[in-house]
Coordinates of C-alpha atoms in Angstrom, one line a residue:
X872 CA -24.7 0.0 4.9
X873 CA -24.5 2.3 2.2
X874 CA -22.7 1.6 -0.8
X875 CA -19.6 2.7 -2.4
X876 CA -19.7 6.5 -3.0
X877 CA -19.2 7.7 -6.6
X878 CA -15.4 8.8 -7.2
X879 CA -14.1 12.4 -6.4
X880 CA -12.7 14.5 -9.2
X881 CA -9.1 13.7 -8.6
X882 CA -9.5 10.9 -6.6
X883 CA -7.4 7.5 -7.2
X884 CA -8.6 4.0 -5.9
X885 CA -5.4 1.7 -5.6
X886 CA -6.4 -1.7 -5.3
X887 CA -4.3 -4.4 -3.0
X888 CA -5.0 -7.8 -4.9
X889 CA -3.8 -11.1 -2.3
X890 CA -5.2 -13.2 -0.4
X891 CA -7.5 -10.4 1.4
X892 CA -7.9 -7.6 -1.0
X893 CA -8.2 -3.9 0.1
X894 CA -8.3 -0.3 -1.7
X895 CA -6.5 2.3 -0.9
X896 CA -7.8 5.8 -2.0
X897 CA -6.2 8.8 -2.2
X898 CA -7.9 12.1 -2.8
X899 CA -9.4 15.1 -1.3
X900 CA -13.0 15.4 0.6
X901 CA -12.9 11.3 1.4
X902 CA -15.2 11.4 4.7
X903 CA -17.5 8.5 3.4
X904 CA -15.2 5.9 2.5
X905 CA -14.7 4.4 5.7
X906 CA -17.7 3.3 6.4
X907 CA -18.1 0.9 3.2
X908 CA -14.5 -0.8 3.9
X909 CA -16.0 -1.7 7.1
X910 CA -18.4 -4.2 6.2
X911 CA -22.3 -5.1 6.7
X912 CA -22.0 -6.9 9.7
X913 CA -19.6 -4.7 12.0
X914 CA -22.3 -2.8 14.5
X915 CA -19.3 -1.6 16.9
X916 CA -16.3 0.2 16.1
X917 CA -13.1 1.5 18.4
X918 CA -11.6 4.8 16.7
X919 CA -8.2 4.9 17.8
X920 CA -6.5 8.9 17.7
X921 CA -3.5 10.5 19.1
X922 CA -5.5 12.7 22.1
X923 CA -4.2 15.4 20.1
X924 CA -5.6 14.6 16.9
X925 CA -9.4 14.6 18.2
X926 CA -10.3 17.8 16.2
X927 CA -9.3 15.4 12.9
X928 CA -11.0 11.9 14.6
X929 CA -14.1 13.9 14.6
X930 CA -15.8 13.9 11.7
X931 CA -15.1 10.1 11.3
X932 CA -16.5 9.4 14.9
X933 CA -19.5 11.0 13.8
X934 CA -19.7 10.0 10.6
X935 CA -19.7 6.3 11.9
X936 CA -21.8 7.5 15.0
X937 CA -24.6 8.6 11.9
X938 CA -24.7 5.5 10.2
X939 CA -25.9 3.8 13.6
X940 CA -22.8 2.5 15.0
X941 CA -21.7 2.3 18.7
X942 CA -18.5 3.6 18.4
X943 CA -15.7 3.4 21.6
X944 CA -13.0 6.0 21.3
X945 CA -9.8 5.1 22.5
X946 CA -7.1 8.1 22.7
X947 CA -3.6 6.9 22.6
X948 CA -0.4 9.3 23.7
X949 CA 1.2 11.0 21.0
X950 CA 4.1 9.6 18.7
X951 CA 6.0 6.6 19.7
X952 CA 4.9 6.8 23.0
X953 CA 1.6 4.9 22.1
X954 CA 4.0 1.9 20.8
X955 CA 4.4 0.0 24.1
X956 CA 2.9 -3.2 25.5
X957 CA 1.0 -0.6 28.4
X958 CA -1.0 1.0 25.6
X959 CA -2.0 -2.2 24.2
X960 CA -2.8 -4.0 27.2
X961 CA -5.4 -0.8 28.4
X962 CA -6.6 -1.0 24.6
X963 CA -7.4 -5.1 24.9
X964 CA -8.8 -4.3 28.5
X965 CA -11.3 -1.3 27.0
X966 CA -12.5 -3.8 23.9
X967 CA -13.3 -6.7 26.6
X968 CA -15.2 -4.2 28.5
X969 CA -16.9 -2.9 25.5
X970 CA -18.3 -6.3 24.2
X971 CA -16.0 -6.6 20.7
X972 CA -16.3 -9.7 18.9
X973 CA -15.2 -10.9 15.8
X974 CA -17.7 -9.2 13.9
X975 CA -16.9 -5.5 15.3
X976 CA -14.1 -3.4 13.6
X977 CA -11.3 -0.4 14.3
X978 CA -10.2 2.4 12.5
X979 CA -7.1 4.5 13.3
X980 CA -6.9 7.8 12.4
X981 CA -3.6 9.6 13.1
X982 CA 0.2 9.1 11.8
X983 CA 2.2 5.9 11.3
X984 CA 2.6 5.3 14.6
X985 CA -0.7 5.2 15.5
X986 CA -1.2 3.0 12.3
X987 CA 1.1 0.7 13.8
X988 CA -0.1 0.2 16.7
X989 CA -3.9 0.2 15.7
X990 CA -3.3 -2.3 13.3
X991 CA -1.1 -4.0 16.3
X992 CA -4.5 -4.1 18.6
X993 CA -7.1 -5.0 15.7
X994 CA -4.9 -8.0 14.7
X995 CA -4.0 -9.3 18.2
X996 CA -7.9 -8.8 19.2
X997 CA -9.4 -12.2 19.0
X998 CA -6.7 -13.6 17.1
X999 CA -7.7 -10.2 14.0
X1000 CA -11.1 -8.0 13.7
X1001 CA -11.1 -6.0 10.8
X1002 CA -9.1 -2.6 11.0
X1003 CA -9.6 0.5 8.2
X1004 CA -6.6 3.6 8.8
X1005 CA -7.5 6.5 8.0
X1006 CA -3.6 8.1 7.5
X1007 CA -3.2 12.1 8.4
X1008 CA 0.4 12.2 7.7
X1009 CA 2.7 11.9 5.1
X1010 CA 4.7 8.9 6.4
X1011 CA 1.5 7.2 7.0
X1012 CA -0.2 7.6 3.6
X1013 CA 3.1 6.0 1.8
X1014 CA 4.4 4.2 4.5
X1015 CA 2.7 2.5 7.6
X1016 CA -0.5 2.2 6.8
X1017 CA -0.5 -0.3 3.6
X1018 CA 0.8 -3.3 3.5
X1019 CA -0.5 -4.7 6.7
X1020 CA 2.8 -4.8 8.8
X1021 CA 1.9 -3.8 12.6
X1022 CA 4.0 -3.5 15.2
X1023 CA 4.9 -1.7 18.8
X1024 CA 8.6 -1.2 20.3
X1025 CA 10.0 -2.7 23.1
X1026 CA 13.6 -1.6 25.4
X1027 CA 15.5 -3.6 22.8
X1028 CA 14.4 -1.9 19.7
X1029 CA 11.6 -0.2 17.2
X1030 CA 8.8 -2.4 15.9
X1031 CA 10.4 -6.1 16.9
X1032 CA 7.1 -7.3 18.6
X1033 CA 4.3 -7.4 16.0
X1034 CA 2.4 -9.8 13.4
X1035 CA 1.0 -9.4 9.8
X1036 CA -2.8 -7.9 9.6
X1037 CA -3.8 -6.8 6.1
X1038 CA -6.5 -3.7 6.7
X1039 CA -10.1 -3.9 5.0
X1040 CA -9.1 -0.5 3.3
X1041 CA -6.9 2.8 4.1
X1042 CA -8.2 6.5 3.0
X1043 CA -5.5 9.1 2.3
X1044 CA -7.5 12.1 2.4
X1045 CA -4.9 14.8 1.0
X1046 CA -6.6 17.7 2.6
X1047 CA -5.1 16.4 6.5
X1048 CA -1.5 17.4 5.3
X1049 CA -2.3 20.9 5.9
X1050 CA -3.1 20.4 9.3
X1051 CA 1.2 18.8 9.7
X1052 CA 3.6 21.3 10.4
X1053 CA 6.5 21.8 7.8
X1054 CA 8.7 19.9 9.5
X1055 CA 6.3 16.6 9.7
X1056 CA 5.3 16.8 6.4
X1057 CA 9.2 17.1 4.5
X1058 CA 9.9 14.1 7.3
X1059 CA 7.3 12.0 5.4
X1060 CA 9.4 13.0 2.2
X1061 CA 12.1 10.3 3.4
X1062 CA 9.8 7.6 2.7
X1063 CA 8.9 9.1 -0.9
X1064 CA 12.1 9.6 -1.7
X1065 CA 13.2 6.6 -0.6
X1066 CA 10.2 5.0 -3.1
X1067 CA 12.1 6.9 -6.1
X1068 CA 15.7 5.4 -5.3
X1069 CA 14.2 1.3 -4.9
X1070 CA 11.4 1.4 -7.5
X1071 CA 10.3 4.5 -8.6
X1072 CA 12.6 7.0 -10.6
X1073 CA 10.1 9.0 -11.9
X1074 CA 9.2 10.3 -8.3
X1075 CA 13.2 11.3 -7.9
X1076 CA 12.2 13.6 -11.3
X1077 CA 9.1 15.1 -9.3
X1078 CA 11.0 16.0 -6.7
X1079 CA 14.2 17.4 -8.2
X1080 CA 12.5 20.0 -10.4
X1081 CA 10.4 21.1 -8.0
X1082 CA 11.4 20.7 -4.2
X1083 CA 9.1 23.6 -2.7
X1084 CA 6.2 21.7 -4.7
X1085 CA 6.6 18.3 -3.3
X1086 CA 6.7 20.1 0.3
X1087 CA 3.6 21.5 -0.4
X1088 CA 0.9 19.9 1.0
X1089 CA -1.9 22.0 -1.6
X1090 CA 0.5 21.0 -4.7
X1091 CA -0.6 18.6 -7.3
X1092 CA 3.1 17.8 -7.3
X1093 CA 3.2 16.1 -3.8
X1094 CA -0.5 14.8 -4.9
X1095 CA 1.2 12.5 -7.4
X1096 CA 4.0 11.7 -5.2
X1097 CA 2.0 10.0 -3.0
X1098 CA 0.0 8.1 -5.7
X1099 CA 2.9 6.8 -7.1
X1100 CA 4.6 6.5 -3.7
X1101 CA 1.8 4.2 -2.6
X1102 CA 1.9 2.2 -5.7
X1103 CA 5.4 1.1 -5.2
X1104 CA 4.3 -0.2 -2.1
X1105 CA 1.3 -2.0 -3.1
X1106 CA 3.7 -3.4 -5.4
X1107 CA 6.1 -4.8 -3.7
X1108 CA 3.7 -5.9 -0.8
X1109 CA 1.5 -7.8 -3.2
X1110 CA 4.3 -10.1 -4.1
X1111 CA 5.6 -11.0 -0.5
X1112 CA 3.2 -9.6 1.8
X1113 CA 4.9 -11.5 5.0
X1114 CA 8.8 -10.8 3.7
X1115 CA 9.7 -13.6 3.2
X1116 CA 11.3 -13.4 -0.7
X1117 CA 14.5 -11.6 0.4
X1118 CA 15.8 -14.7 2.4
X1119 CA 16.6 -16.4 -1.5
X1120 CA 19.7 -14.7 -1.1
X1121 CA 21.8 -11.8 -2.9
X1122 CA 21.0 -13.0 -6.7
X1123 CA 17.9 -11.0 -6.9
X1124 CA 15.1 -8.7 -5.6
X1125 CA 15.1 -8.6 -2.1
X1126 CA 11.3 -9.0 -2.0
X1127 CA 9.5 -6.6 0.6
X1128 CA 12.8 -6.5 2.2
X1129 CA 13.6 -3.3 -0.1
X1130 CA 11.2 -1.2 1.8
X1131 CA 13.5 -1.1 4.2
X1132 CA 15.9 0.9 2.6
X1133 CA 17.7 2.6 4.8
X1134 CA 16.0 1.6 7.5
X1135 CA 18.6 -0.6 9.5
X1136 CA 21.2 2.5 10.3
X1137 CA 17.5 4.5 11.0
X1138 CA 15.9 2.4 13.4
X1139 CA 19.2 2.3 15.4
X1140 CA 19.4 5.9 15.2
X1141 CA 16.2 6.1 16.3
X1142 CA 16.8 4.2 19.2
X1143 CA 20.1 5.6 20.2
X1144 CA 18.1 9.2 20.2
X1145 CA 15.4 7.6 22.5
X1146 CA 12.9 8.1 19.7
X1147 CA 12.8 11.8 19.6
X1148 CA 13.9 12.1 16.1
X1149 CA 11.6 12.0 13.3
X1150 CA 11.1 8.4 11.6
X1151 CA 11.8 10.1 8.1
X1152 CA 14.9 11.9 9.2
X1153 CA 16.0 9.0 10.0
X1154 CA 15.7 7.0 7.2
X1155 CA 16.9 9.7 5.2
X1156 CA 20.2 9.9 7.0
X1157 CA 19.9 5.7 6.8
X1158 CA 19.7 5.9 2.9
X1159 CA 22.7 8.0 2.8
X1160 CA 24.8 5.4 4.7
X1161 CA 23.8 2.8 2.9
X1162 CA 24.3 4.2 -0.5
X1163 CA 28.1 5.4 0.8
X1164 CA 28.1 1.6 2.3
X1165 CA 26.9 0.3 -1.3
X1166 CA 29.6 2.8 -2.8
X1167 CA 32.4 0.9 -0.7
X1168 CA 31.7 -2.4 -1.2
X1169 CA 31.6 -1.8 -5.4
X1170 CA 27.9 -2.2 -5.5
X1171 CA 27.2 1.3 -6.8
X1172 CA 28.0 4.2 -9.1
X1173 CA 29.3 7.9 -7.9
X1174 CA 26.8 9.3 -9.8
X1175 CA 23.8 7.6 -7.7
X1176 CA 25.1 7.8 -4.6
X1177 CA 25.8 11.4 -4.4
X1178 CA 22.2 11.6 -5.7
X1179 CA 21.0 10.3 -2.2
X1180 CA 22.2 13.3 -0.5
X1181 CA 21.5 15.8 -3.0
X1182 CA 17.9 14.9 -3.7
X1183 CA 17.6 15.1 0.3
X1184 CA 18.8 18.2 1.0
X1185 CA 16.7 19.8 -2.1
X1186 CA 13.5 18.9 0.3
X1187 CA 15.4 19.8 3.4
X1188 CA 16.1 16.4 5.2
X1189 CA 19.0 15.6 6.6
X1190 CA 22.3 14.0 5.0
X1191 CA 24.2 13.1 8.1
X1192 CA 24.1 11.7 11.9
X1193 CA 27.0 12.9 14.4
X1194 CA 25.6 11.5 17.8
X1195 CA 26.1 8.1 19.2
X1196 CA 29.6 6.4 18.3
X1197 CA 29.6 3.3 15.3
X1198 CA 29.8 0.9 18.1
X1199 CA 26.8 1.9 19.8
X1200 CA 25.0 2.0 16.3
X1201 CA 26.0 -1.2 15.2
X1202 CA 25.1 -2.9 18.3
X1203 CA 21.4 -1.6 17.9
X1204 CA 21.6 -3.1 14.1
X1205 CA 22.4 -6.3 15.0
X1206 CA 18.6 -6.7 16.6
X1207 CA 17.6 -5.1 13.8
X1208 CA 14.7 -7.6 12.0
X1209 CA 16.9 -8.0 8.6
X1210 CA 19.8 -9.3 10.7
X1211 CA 20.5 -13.0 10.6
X1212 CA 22.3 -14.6 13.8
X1213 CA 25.2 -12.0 14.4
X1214 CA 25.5 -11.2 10.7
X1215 CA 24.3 -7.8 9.4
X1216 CA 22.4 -7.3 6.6
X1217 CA 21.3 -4.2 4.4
X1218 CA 19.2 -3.3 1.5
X1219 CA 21.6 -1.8 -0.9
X1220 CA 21.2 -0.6 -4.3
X1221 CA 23.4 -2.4 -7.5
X1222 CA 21.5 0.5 -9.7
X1223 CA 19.0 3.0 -9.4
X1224 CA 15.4 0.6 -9.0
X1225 CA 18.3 -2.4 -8.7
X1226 CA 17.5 -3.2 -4.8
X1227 CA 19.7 -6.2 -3.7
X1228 CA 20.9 -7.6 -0.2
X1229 CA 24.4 -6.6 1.3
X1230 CA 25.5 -9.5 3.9
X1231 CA 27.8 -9.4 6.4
X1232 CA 29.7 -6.0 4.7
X1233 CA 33.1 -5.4 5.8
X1234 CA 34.0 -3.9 8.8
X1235 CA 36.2 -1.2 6.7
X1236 CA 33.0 -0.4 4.6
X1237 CA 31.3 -0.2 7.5
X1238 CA 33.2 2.6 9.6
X1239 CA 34.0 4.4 6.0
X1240 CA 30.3 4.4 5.2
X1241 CA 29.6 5.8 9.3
X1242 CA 32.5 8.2 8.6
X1243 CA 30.9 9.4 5.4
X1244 CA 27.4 9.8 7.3
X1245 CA 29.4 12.0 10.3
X1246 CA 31.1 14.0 7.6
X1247 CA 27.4 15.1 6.2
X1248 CA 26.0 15.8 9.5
X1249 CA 24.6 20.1 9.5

């Protein structure tokens, strides 16, 4: 195999330190990393790709196809349609018939859902063969494919079947977002912003003073976004990879828990809209209840809280939800994976970068805070 290419001007390596370190690189003209994250030994390869990615799968089919490798190219349906136990049973089916054993590999290349569920199949696959994403959007650069969570959906909720399965590397090759249409790529913008209000201020800066620059996919602006956006998660992953620091209680950092900002009101949103809105919609309109819900119990300042929807609007996400009633919603949060027994819980803020675990909030707050997300709906 060949060996690690020399760095691109403006390219950043990231490294994931644990138990099984990994790099993440992000950059332009990054065709030749994969094949070094793969390893010596791996001689077959599944490339996992929405079908209508195929154009961007490619160059990495053949790339891998170059080097010698039998690669088996597995299309999956677009979205969160490729997030169900069908796909991944016809995905363990093709691998058995393909021969892959321990020693052979995968490598997703598409959007966070595909992320998810590639890293789903590579870790489920003989108990875990080694998986390398290769992220084309936004949300998955800075979201789904670091930090080793996988997952699919099933009729009861988003992402509740899944395991840990750290990859052997992930490439963020900037030059993909200009394939996304606007819309895709300011949804990935949720999940940046989100980065600036848990860990991150600076990014809140970026974004503030210049708005049409961090929706610009050819902008060094939403270059360093990312970087920093990714570092924040590298960060937090590091030190409680399987999330398991937030159970300590209230008293301090919620662990990886606070990547989940916003999250529990977005996944039942998602659910209640059957999956057709966008995951960083979503999560914007999440972080916008939950800083109003934050607001209510006394956990946090005017100031920051109207930040949430400001900042959000600046980029052109959404501030409010006026679909399914609170009841509905708080039914789908109680399966939600931070929930304990019947008892709600949410990642609030106690200051900007001051994450901290809400339990069982009142039943006032909650309504007020659902009111307040209905009242910001456009």
């Amino acid at each position: 195999m060949p060996e690690v290419a020399a760095p691109v001007p403006g390219t950043t390596t990231i490294a994931v330190r644990g138990s099984s370190p990994y790099d993440v690189v992000v950059g332009e003209g990054l065709g030749d990393r994969v094949l070094p994250m793969l390893g010596a030994d791996v001689r077959r390869v599944a490339v996992l790709f929405p079908d209508g990615l195929r154009a961007l799968a490619e160059p990495v089919v053949a790339a891998l196809e170059g080097a010698g490798l039998r690669v088996l190219e597995l299309p999956l349906p677009e979205g969160e349609d490729a997030k169900t136990a069908t796909v991944a049973v016809a995905a363990w089916d093709a691998l058995g018939e393909a021969g892959f054993t321990r020693s052979d590999a995968v490598v997703t290349v598409g959007g966070g859902a595909t992320t998810d569920m590639g890293g789903f199949i590579a870790a489920t696959w003989l108990r875990g063969v080694p998986v390398v994403h290769v992220p084309t959007t936004l949300l998955g650069m800075v979201d789904a494919a670091v930090g080793g969570k996988t997952g699919m959906n099933t009729a009861a909720g988003k992402n509740l079947v899944g395991s840990f399965h750290e990859p052997a590397g992930v490439v963020c090759d900037l030059a993909t977002l200009r394939t996304l249409p606007r819309d895709e790529l300011v949804s990935g913008l949720g999940e940046v912003v989100k980065c600036g209000f848990i860990a991150d201020p600076e990014i809140l800066r970026l974004v503030e003073s210049d708005p049409e620059g961090a929706a610009d996919p050819a902008s060094p602006v939403l270059a360093e976004l990312v970087r920093r956006s990714v570092q924040v998660k590298v960060d937090v992953v590091v030190g409680d990879l399987r999330e398991t620091a937030g159970f300590a209680g209230a008293g301090g950092h919620p662990g990886r828990e606070a990547l989940n900002y916003g999250h529990t009101m977005a996944h039942a949103i998602e659910r209640a809209e059957g999956y057709t809105m966008r995951h960083g919609e979503a999560v914007a309109i999440g972080m916008v209840f939950v800083a109003e819900l934050a607001r209510r119990a006394g956990r946090l300042d005017d100031a920051t809280v109207d930040r949430h929807a400001a900042t959000l609007a600046a980029v052109g996400l959404p501030t409010g939800y006026d679909g399914a009633d609170p009841a509905t919603l708080q039914a789908a949060m109680k399966v939600d994976k931070k929930s304990r027994g019947d008892q709600l819980r949410f990642v609030v803020l106690d200051a900007l970068a001051t994450p901290r675990i809400l339990a069982g909030p009142a039943e006032a707050d909650l309504l007020a805070a659902d009111a307040a997300m209905r009242g910001g709906a456009r």
